[in-house]
Amino acid sequence: QVQLVESGGGSVQAGGSLRLSCAASGISISGLCMAWFRQGPGKEREWVAIITTVDTTWYPDSVKGRFTISKDSAKNTLYLQMNGLKPEDTAIYYCAADRFYCAYGDKYETWGQGTRVTISS
């Protein structure tokens, strides 16, 4: 059974940084496409970052240059380094994984439970 568990959320002031982690169990992340999504208050879930099996990364314009997705296959953990945080980054952040799907839609087969990020101005 594949499980994803996020951690690292919290409350910071605008301009600050946070690093989110997503620990995977039940499968090696080296063979998975993995992504971070977020859902802000009153908003639809949106993609934030994707990392492919060959470590290609994709970001939407809203976070490009501020967020960095990475993974440590030895620790079986996905990360999201978030710098220059803005109040509009406030959301619940989810990690997701899939053996085959690798795009910005929310069709990933496995999801974590989410971790809350709150940015104050």
Phi, psi and omega in degrees: 000124181276131176228144176236130181232115179274154174204169175103356178290169179168194181244127178221164177277158177305139183093347181279185183227153172215151172238120176267146176237152177222104181271128181256146174221153178092349180197152177278132182287348183297335180259013185244149164274131183233152185211160169246136173235167175214155175225110179276168180302123178072012183242162174281158177293138182225153180280150184239322181195149178225142173229127184274179180294340178253020174069020169288138181240147179227144178220147170284162182300331184297336182236353183301132181089346179247325183252147177225124175263141178206169178215151176240101184294329179295325179265357181054044187227139176257146181232157169222109176272123183241116179243163179056044186295145181239156177306327180288354173277354178300125184182171165268128183256132182239141168261154183216154182214151178206144179285335187232316184286136182207080181204186188270001174282167183265046183262013181296145187279337182230135182229149171276180184273347178098153175224136188273134176238126180235125181245122180259148181271000000 
